[in-house]
Amino acid sequence: MFGLKGKSLLTLHDFSKEQITYLLDLASELKSKKRMGIKGDLLKGKNIALIFEKPSTRTRCAFTVAAVDEGAHPEYLGKNDIQLGYKESVKDTARVLGRMFDGIEFRGFSQAVVEDLAKYSGVPVYNGLTDMYHPTQILADLLTMREHLGTLTGKKFVYIGDGRNNMANSMLIGCSKMGIDLFIIAPKALWPEQRHVTLCDDYAKETGSKIVITDDVSAVEGADVIYTDVWCSMGEESQAKERVDMLKPYQVNSDLIAKANNSKMIFMHCLPAVKGNEVTEEVFESKCSVVFDEAENRMHTIKAVMVATLS
């Protein structure tokens, strides 16, 4: 399976275009089976630890249902359920969980924690979100794009809003590796780190795509996808007023959609959305919005990741 058996998903930096394509193809296959009412046993006898420092709707539900659909047992471990990083080091917790579970999902703050879980547990570890990356979301986004646009290569993807959060970081990797032209439209104070952009530029050169970082909203013209995220990520609540004032000109509204001038354009959001901030209710509920297809695809792509790395 393209070297995926036993592999952790910490960031898509570690995955090739061929591996990502395989995961998308597998997700499509598993999605079709589920639609036909066919459940499998590809994860029969497996036990998956689900560690959550941050609350979640889609990630928790997607991992739980995906595991059960293929015969695995998911065990939810909230931040108050275990001693991770408090009375026990991450290293020690990882070595304990690795003796009991076949795979571990982590959703929290520090990328270092998910990396240490993978380093010391001896089993595949899946990044359900950290402050730096959100790889399972990107896989769902790529699948949704492919379903609605037919292909990924050469499409124009516009991400608008907070350009230095985990979604923007992950989009830089996913789009550049899959040959998608990525435009990040954000105020200069919220641009991604240049060293990360430079690394992804190298991926883009290999796939023939391009990366453009700008504060000019007119760059939305011709977009095949317009994507946004909350203006204030979890843990940044104290900066909410400042962030809203800074990002008001970057709201996805009917005027911005009109600037895209593409009748086949789709709107995407990783959810939850703060309607009236990053996106208006009108756009969120419009015919171009595919946000709930995108949310469902979290389950199918996460299932594909677990099947490919564990079965």
PDB file of C-alpha atoms in Angstrom, residues 41 121 196 224 306:
ATOM      1  CA  ASP A  41     -13.876  -5.975   8.967  1.00  0.00           C
ATOM      2  CA  SER A 121       4.460   4.370  21.207  1.00  0.00           C
ATOM      3  CA  HIS A 196       7.257  26.938   5.420  1.00  0.00           C
ATOM      4  CA  ASP A 224     -12.361  27.147  -8.357  1.00  0.00           C
ATOM      5  CA  MET A 306      -6.613   3.770   9.496  1.00  0.00           C
TER       6      MET A 306
END
